[in-house]
Coordinates of C-alpha atoms in Angstrom, one line a residue:
M939 CA -25.0 8.0 18.7
K940 CA -23.4 11.6 19.3
D941 CA -21.3 10.3 22.1
A942 CA -19.9 7.2 20.0
F943 CA -19.0 9.3 16.8
G944 CA -18.4 13.0 18.7
H945 CA -14.9 12.4 18.9
L946 CA -14.0 11.9 15.0
K947 CA -13.4 14.1 12.4
P948 CA -14.6 14.7 9.0
L949 CA -12.4 14.1 6.2
S950 CA -11.8 17.7 5.0
E951 CA -10.0 18.3 8.6
I952 CA -7.6 15.2 8.0
R953 CA -3.8 16.6 7.2
N954 CA -1.7 13.8 7.7
N955 CA -1.6 10.3 9.7
A956 CA -1.3 11.4 13.0
G957 CA -4.5 13.2 12.8
I958 CA -6.8 10.3 12.3
P959 CA -8.8 9.3 15.0
F960 CA -9.3 6.0 16.5
L961 CA -13.1 4.6 16.5
T962 CA -12.5 3.7 20.0
P963 CA -10.2 4.0 22.5
D964 CA -9.4 0.3 23.1
V965 CA -6.4 0.2 20.6
A966 CA -4.3 -2.6 19.8
P967 CA -1.1 -1.3 18.8
G968 CA 1.2 -4.4 18.3
T969 CA -0.4 -5.6 15.0
H970 CA -0.1 -1.8 13.6
C971 CA 3.6 -1.6 14.2
P972 CA 5.2 -0.5 10.8
M973 CA 8.4 -2.4 11.9
R974 CA 6.6 -5.9 11.7
M975 CA 5.8 -5.1 8.0
A976 CA 9.6 -4.0 7.3
S977 CA 10.9 -7.6 9.0
V978 CA 8.5 -9.3 7.1
I979 CA 9.5 -8.0 3.6
C980 CA 13.0 -8.4 4.6
E981 CA 12.6 -12.1 5.0
E982 CA 10.7 -12.6 1.9
I983 CA 13.1 -10.6 -0.7
E984 CA 16.0 -13.2 -1.6
G985 CA 19.3 -11.8 -1.1
L986 CA 18.2 -9.3 1.5
S987 CA 19.7 -9.3 4.8
S988 CA 18.6 -7.1 7.8
L989 CA 19.6 -5.5 11.0
L990 CA 16.6 -4.5 13.3
V991 CA 17.7 -2.2 16.1
G992 CA 15.5 -1.7 19.2
M993 CA 14.7 -2.3 22.6
P994 CA 14.3 -5.8 24.0
E995 CA 10.5 -6.0 23.3
C996 CA 11.0 -5.0 19.9
T997 CA 13.5 -7.7 19.0
T998 CA 11.7 -10.4 20.9
Y999 CA 8.4 -9.2 19.1
S1000 CA 10.1 -9.1 15.5
R1001 CA 10.8 -13.3 16.2
M1002 CA 7.1 -13.9 15.9
F1003 CA 6.9 -13.1 12.3
S1004 CA 10.4 -13.7 11.4
Q1005 CA 11.7 -16.4 13.5
S1006 CA 15.1 -17.2 12.0
A1007 CA 18.3 -15.5 12.0
Q1008 CA 19.4 -17.2 9.0
G1009 CA 17.4 -17.0 5.7
R1010 CA 17.0 -19.4 3.1
K1011 CA 19.7 -18.3 0.9
G1012 CA 22.2 -17.2 3.4
E1013 CA 20.8 -13.7 4.4
L1014 CA 21.1 -12.7 8.1
H1015 CA 18.2 -11.2 10.0
W1016 CA 20.1 -10.3 13.2
L1017 CA 18.6 -8.3 15.9
Y1018 CA 20.5 -5.6 17.8
V1019 CA 19.2 -4.9 21.3
L1020 CA 20.1 -1.5 22.9
D1021 CA 21.8 -1.2 26.2
S1022 CA 21.0 1.5 28.8
R1023 CA 24.2 3.5 27.9
E1024 CA 22.6 3.5 24.1
I1025 CA 19.1 4.4 25.1
V1026 CA 20.8 7.9 26.2
F1027 CA 24.0 8.4 24.1
G1028 CA 23.1 6.6 20.7
C1029 CA 24.3 3.2 18.9
R1030 CA 26.1 4.5 16.3
D1031 CA 29.4 2.7 17.1
G1032 CA 27.4 -0.6 17.7
V1033 CA 25.4 -0.7 14.6
I1034 CA 28.3 0.1 12.8
E1035 CA 30.3 -2.9 14.3
A1036 CA 27.3 -5.2 13.8
V1037 CA 26.8 -4.8 10.1
R1038 CA 30.7 -4.9 9.6
K1039 CA 30.2 -8.6 11.3
M1040 CA 27.3 -9.3 9.3
E1041 CA 29.5 -8.6 6.2
E1042 CA 32.1 -10.9 7.6
K1043 CA 29.3 -13.4 7.5
G1044 CA 28.4 -13.2 4.0
A1045 CA 25.7 -10.2 4.2
K1046 CA 25.8 -8.1 0.9
D1047 CA 22.9 -6.2 0.9
I1048 CA 21.6 -5.2 4.5
L1049 CA 18.7 -3.2 5.5
V1050 CA 19.1 -1.7 8.9
I1051 CA 15.7 -0.9 10.7
G1052 CA 15.5 1.8 13.3
T1053 CA 12.4 1.3 15.8
C1054 CA 11.0 3.7 18.4
I1055 CA 14.1 4.6 20.7
P1056 CA 16.5 5.1 17.9
D1057 CA 14.2 7.4 15.9
L1058 CA 13.5 9.3 19.7
I1059 CA 16.9 9.9 20.4
G1060 CA 17.4 11.1 16.6
E1061 CA 20.1 8.6 15.6
D1062 CA 21.2 9.8 12.7
F1063 CA 21.0 6.3 10.6
E1064 CA 21.8 8.2 7.0
S1065 CA 25.1 9.1 8.2
I1066 CA 26.1 5.3 9.6
A1067 CA 24.7 4.4 5.9
Y1068 CA 27.3 6.9 4.2
E1069 CA 30.1 5.9 6.4
L1070 CA 29.5 1.9 6.3
E1071 CA 29.3 2.4 2.4
A1072 CA 32.8 3.9 2.5
E1073 CA 34.2 1.4 4.8
T1074 CA 32.6 -2.1 3.6
N1075 CA 32.3 -3.8 0.6
S1076 CA 28.5 -4.4 1.0
K1077 CA 25.8 -2.0 0.5
T1078 CA 23.6 -0.7 3.3
A1079 CA 20.2 1.3 3.7
C1080 CA 18.5 2.5 6.6
I1081 CA 15.0 3.3 7.6
L1082 CA 13.5 4.6 11.0
L1083 CA 10.1 3.4 11.9
G1084 CA 9.3 4.9 15.3
Q1085 CA 5.6 4.1 15.6
F1086 CA 5.3 7.4 17.7
K1087 CA 5.9 8.8 13.9
N1088 CA 4.4 6.1 11.9
I1089 CA 1.0 5.6 13.2
S1090 CA -0.1 2.4 11.4
Y1091 CA 1.7 -0.5 9.5
P1092 CA 1.9 0.6 5.8
A1093 CA 5.1 2.7 6.6
G1094 CA 6.9 -0.2 7.2
S1095 CA 6.3 -1.5 3.8
Y1096 CA 6.6 1.6 1.2
K1097 CA 9.6 2.9 3.6
T1098 CA 11.4 -0.5 3.1
M1099 CA 10.5 -0.5 -0.5
E1100 CA 11.6 3.1 -1.1
A1101 CA 14.7 2.1 0.9
L1102 CA 15.7 -0.7 -1.8
V1103 CA 16.6 2.3 -4.2
M1104 CA 19.5 3.1 -2.2
L1105 CA 21.0 -0.4 -2.9
M1106 CA 20.5 0.2 -6.6
Q1107 CA 23.1 1.5 -9.2
P1108 CA 22.9 3.1 -12.5
K1109 CA 22.4 0.8 -15.5
Q1110 CA 22.3 1.3 -19.3
R1111 CA 18.9 2.1 -20.5
N1112 CA 17.2 -1.0 -22.2
Q1113 CA 14.4 0.6 -24.3
R1114 CA 12.2 -2.7 -24.1
S1115 CA 12.4 -2.8 -20.3
V1116 CA 9.5 -1.9 -18.3
N1117 CA 9.4 -2.1 -14.3
V1118 CA 5.9 -3.2 -12.4
L1119 CA 6.1 -1.8 -9.1
G1120 CA 3.8 -3.4 -6.6
R1121 CA 3.5 -6.7 -8.0
S1122 CA 5.5 -9.7 -7.0
P1123 CA 6.6 -12.1 -10.2
K1124 CA 4.8 -15.3 -8.7
E1125 CA 1.5 -13.5 -7.4
E1126 CA -1.1 -16.0 -7.4
H1127 CA -4.1 -14.1 -5.5
S1128 CA -5.3 -12.1 -8.6
P1129 CA -5.1 -12.4 -12.4
K1130 CA -2.2 -10.6 -14.5
P1131 CA -3.8 -7.5 -15.4
K1132 CA -4.6 -7.2 -19.4
L1133 CA -2.0 -4.3 -19.8
F1134 CA 0.7 -6.5 -18.8
A1135 CA 0.0 -9.3 -20.7
Y1136 CA -0.2 -7.0 -24.0
L1137 CA 3.1 -5.4 -23.2
E1138 CA 4.6 -8.8 -23.0
E1139 CA 3.3 -10.0 -26.0
S1140 CA 4.2 -7.2 -27.9
G1141 CA 7.7 -7.7 -26.9
Y1142 CA 8.2 -5.7 -23.7
Q1143 CA 10.4 -7.1 -20.6
L1144 CA 8.2 -6.8 -17.5
R1145 CA 10.1 -7.2 -14.4
Y1146 CA 7.7 -7.5 -11.4
L1147 CA 9.2 -5.9 -8.3
G1148 CA 7.4 -6.5 -4.8
P1149 CA 8.2 -8.1 -1.5
K1150 CA 8.8 -11.8 -3.1
S1151 CA 11.3 -10.4 -5.5
S1152 CA 15.2 -10.9 -5.4
M1153 CA 18.0 -8.4 -4.9
E1154 CA 19.3 -9.4 -8.1
E1155 CA 15.9 -8.4 -9.7
I1156 CA 15.8 -5.3 -8.0
K1157 CA 19.2 -4.1 -8.3
E1158 CA 18.5 -4.7 -12.5
A1159 CA 15.5 -2.2 -12.2
P1160 CA 17.5 0.9 -13.1
D1161 CA 17.5 -0.2 -17.0
A1162 CA 14.3 0.4 -17.3
V1163 CA 12.3 3.3 -19.2
L1164 CA 9.4 3.3 -17.5
N1165 CA 7.9 2.0 -13.9
I1166 CA 4.3 1.3 -13.7
V1167 CA 3.0 1.5 -10.0
V1168 CA 0.3 -0.9 -9.2
S1169 CA 0.3 -0.3 -5.2
P1170 CA 0.4 2.9 -2.9
Y1171 CA 3.5 0.9 -1.0
T1172 CA 5.4 1.5 -4.2
L1173 CA 4.9 5.1 -5.3
P1174 CA 7.5 6.6 -2.7
M1175 CA 10.1 3.7 -4.5
A1176 CA 9.1 5.1 -8.0
R1177 CA 9.2 8.7 -7.0
K1178 CA 13.0 8.1 -5.8
M1179 CA 14.0 6.4 -9.0
E1180 CA 12.5 9.0 -10.9
Q1181 CA 14.7 11.4 -8.7
K1182 CA 17.6 9.4 -8.7
F1183 CA 17.8 7.6 -12.0
G1184 CA 15.3 9.8 -14.3
I1185 CA 12.9 6.7 -14.7
E1186 CA 9.3 7.9 -15.7
C1187 CA 6.6 6.6 -13.4
V1188 CA 2.8 6.2 -14.2
A1189 CA 0.8 5.6 -11.1
L1190 CA -2.4 3.0 -11.9
Q1191 CA -3.4 2.2 -8.5
E1192 CA -5.7 4.8 -7.3
I1193 CA -7.4 5.5 -10.8
Y1194 CA -10.9 3.9 -11.0
D1195 CA -12.9 5.9 -13.7
T1196 CA -12.7 5.5 -17.4
P1197 CA -11.3 8.9 -18.4
G1198 CA -8.3 8.5 -16.1
I1199 CA -7.7 5.1 -16.9
E1200 CA -7.5 6.1 -20.6
Q1201 CA -5.5 9.2 -19.8
A1202 CA -2.8 6.7 -17.8
Y1203 CA -2.9 4.4 -20.6
R1204 CA -2.3 7.2 -23.2
R1205 CA 0.8 8.1 -20.9
V1206 CA 2.1 4.6 -21.2
E1207 CA 1.8 4.8 -24.8
D1208 CA 3.5 8.1 -25.0
I1209 CA 6.6 6.7 -23.1
L1210 CA 6.8 3.7 -24.9
G1211 CA 5.7 4.7 -28.3
C1212 CA 3.5 1.8 -28.9
R1213 CA -0.5 1.7 -29.3
I1214 CA -2.1 1.0 -26.3
V1215 CA -5.2 3.2 -25.6
C1216 CA -6.8 1.9 -28.8
M1217 CA -6.5 -2.1 -28.2
F1218 CA -8.5 -1.4 -24.7
R1219 CA -11.6 0.2 -26.5
E1220 CA -13.6 -2.7 -25.9
D1221 CA -12.8 -2.9 -22.0
E1222 CA -13.4 0.8 -21.9
Q1223 CA -17.1 0.1 -23.6
A1224 CA -17.8 -2.7 -21.4
L1225 CA -16.9 -0.4 -18.3
R1226 CA -19.0 2.1 -19.3
M1227 CA -22.0 -0.2 -20.0
K1228 CA -21.5 -1.6 -16.5
E1229 CA -21.5 1.9 -15.1
E1230 CA -24.9 2.7 -16.5
A1231 CA -26.4 -0.5 -15.4
A1232 CA -24.7 -0.2 -11.8
G1233 CA -26.0 3.8 -11.5
K1234 CA -29.6 2.5 -11.2
L1235 CA -28.8 0.1 -8.2
L1236 CA -26.1 2.2 -6.4
R1237 CA -27.7 5.7 -6.5
D1238 CA -27.8 7.7 -3.0
K1239 CA -27.0 4.5 -1.4
R1240 CA -25.4 5.1 2.0
F1241 CA -22.0 3.5 2.4
L1242 CA -19.1 3.0 4.6
M1243 CA -15.7 1.7 4.2
T1244 CA -13.6 -0.3 7.1
L1245 CA -10.2 -2.4 6.5
R1246 CA -8.4 -4.0 3.7
V1247 CA -9.5 -1.4 1.1
D1248 CA -6.2 0.0 -0.6
L1249 CA -7.1 3.1 -1.4
P1250 CA -10.6 4.3 0.5
I1251 CA -10.4 8.1 -0.5
P1252 CA -10.0 7.8 -4.5
L1253 CA -12.5 4.7 -4.4
T1254 CA -14.9 6.6 -2.4
G1255 CA -14.5 9.7 -5.0
Y1256 CA -15.1 7.6 -7.8
L1257 CA -18.2 6.0 -6.4
I1258 CA -19.5 9.5 -5.3
Q1259 CA -18.8 10.9 -8.8
Q1260 CA -20.1 8.4 -10.8
F1261 CA -23.0 7.0 -9.0
G1262 CA -24.1 9.6 -6.4
M1263 CA -23.4 7.3 -3.7
Y1264 CA -23.1 9.0 0.0
P1265 CA -20.4 8.1 2.0
V1266 CA -20.9 8.1 5.7
L1267 CA -17.6 6.9 7.3
L1268 CA -14.3 5.8 5.7
H1269 CA -11.6 3.9 8.0
L1270 CA -8.2 4.9 7.0
E1271 CA -5.1 2.7 7.6
E1272 CA -3.0 5.6 6.0
F1273 CA -3.5 8.8 4.7
Y1274 CA -0.9 9.5 1.7
P1275 CA 0.0 12.7 0.3
E1276 CA -1.9 11.6 -3.1
D1277 CA -5.0 11.6 -0.9
H1278 CA -5.0 15.8 -0.8
R1279 CA -6.3 16.0 -4.2
Y1280 CA -9.2 13.4 -3.9
V1281 CA -10.5 15.1 -0.5
S1282 CA -10.7 18.3 -2.1
E1283 CA -12.4 17.0 -5.1
I1284 CA -14.9 15.2 -2.4
K1285 CA -15.5 18.2 -0.7
K1286 CA -16.2 20.0 -4.0
L1287 CA -19.2 17.9 -4.9
G1288 CA -20.8 18.3 -1.5
Y1289 CA -19.7 15.3 0.7
D1290 CA -17.5 15.1 3.9
P1291 CA -17.5 11.7 5.6
L1292 CA -16.6 11.0 9.1
V1293 CA -12.9 9.5 9.1
C1294 CA -11.4 6.8 11.6
R1295 CA -8.7 4.1 12.1
I1296 CA -10.1 0.9 13.4
V1297 CA -7.4 -0.8 15.5
N1298 CA -9.7 -3.3 17.5
E1299 CA -12.2 -4.9 15.2
S1300 CA -14.3 -6.4 18.1
G1301 CA -17.5 -4.7 18.6
A1302 CA -16.7 -2.3 15.9
Y1303 CA -20.0 -3.6 13.8
G1304 CA -22.1 -2.8 16.5
L1305 CA -21.3 0.7 16.7
L1306 CA -20.7 1.2 12.8
E1307 CA -24.4 -0.2 12.2
K1308 CA -25.8 2.9 13.9
L1309 CA -25.0 5.1 11.2
S1310 CA -27.5 3.1 9.2
P1311 CA -25.3 2.3 6.1
D1312 CA -27.1 0.6 2.8
L1313 CA -23.7 -0.8 2.3
G1314 CA -20.4 -1.6 3.9
I1315 CA -17.1 -2.1 2.1
G1316 CA -14.0 -3.8 3.3
Y1317 CA -13.3 -6.4 6.0
L1318 CA -14.6 -6.7 9.4
A1319 CA -14.2 -9.9 11.6
D1320 CA -16.4 -11.6 13.8
A1321 CA -19.6 -9.8 12.9
E1322 CA -23.0 -11.2 11.9
K1323 CA -23.9 -8.3 9.5
C1324 CA -27.7 -7.5 8.9
V1325 CA -26.2 -4.8 6.4
T1326 CA -25.2 -5.6 3.0
W1327 CA -21.5 -5.9 2.9
V1328 CA -18.7 -6.5 0.5
D1329 CA -16.0 -8.0 2.9
N1330 CA -13.4 -9.1 0.7
M1331 CA -11.6 -6.2 -1.2
L1332 CA -8.1 -7.6 -0.3
D1333 CA -7.9 -9.6 -3.8
F1334 CA -7.8 -6.2 -5.9
Y1335 CA -4.4 -5.4 -4.8
G1336 CA -2.1 -5.5 -7.7
M1337 CA -5.1 -4.8 -10.0
I1338 CA -5.4 -1.9 -12.5
G1339 CA -7.5 -0.6 -15.5
Y1340 CA -10.7 -1.3 -16.7
E1341 CA -11.4 -4.9 -15.4
R1342 CA -10.3 -3.8 -11.7
T1343 CA -13.4 -1.3 -11.8
M1344 CA -15.6 -3.8 -13.5
A1345 CA -14.7 -6.5 -10.9
I1346 CA -15.3 -4.3 -7.9
L1347 CA -18.6 -3.0 -9.5
D1348 CA -19.4 -6.7 -9.9
R1349 CA -18.9 -7.8 -6.5
I1350 CA -20.6 -4.9 -5.1
M1351 CA -23.7 -5.6 -7.0
G1352 CA -23.4 -9.1 -6.5
A1353 CA -23.6 -8.2 -2.6
L1354 CA -26.5 -6.3 -3.1
D1355 CA -28.4 -8.5 -5.0
Q1356 CA -27.5 -11.7 -2.9
N1357 CA -28.2 -10.0 0.6
K1358 CA -31.5 -8.5 -0.3
G1359 CA -33.7 -11.3 1.0
E1360 CA -31.3 -11.9 4.2
E1361 CA -31.5 -8.3 5.0
E1362 CA -35.1 -8.4 5.0
E1363 CA -34.9 -11.4 6.9
C1364 CA -32.7 -10.0 9.5
H1365 CA -35.0 -7.2 10.2
G1366 CA -37.7 -9.3 10.2
L1367 CA -39.3 -8.1 7.1
A1368 CA -39.5 -11.4 5.1

């Protein structure tokens, strides 16, 4: 076991994404390229065109998931293949010319996506965007997504969403307008959070901004008095909007505990000037009762987290602090700046789990099983698991508040109850 996990680091030693070791050396970099997420998001946003700049390998690969150069509403998704001269001397003139041609063809809002080579040679995309803004009628934003700097795919999401702020202009403030950042208007995988239903019933106009929004909706966003963040992928967008337009933000995606949820709701209440905290007292009490019941079952349980858990570090902090659970290993797809605070709290509580990035799922379960966890949380494909496992955590994306924490606890306790007999049978104890 020492050989299998000896190269991993404890959570307290992680400072940024580059410091997260792979679980095994057999990595699969293609699916973790941030350019992939940027291309997918661009294709889904109505009215947004894109120009992907890279080597033939990048542009060919991008067509596997963004297959057409023409969008559903006339958007353009063009590819710019660097030639041998541009690899050394830069692609500034060529990119500017390509954007001008896109404008001639009708593109109005354009995101230029630079891949590894433009990032490596230090191409100044920011100045390209300024030059284009002065010379063209279209709006252009640029992002650099060299994978050597952005180890995994989340950067493709949050840098794309953040860049959209550059396409916004100031708007007259509407005191009833609230943006929900990270949840699309046509979200179907999870129910609408109660807080949002209550605000809409109270007369507030909620604008849901995510990958399936339109540029028309996105460009109206600066009229809001508040940004409510429900996804780690949109927190940089909210920070940028706060800086550029002075719109306050409340981040709810990383809060699982009752005092934290109440504090966040109180801040929303203060900004909007309406009653919120008292309207959710029943939910708060229901969560406290659920926590009391779960405590008997979860105390001292050893757990690990694998893929598709949105924010494993804050959730781990909650499970430790509330139930005394023991984390043995965490898969981190991304280490966010906000994670530093939770890492510090976890260490103060006397815990320091191993950390890794799982990029090849094949065989991962057999390896992780050697850590003897009582519970696995997160997706892991193709494994007949003897350990109790909560595979699906993805549908909690976009959910917030008391009801999300209760749903997570229900799923964990349900899995423990259901798999108890199967686990005994698997180990020959039945």
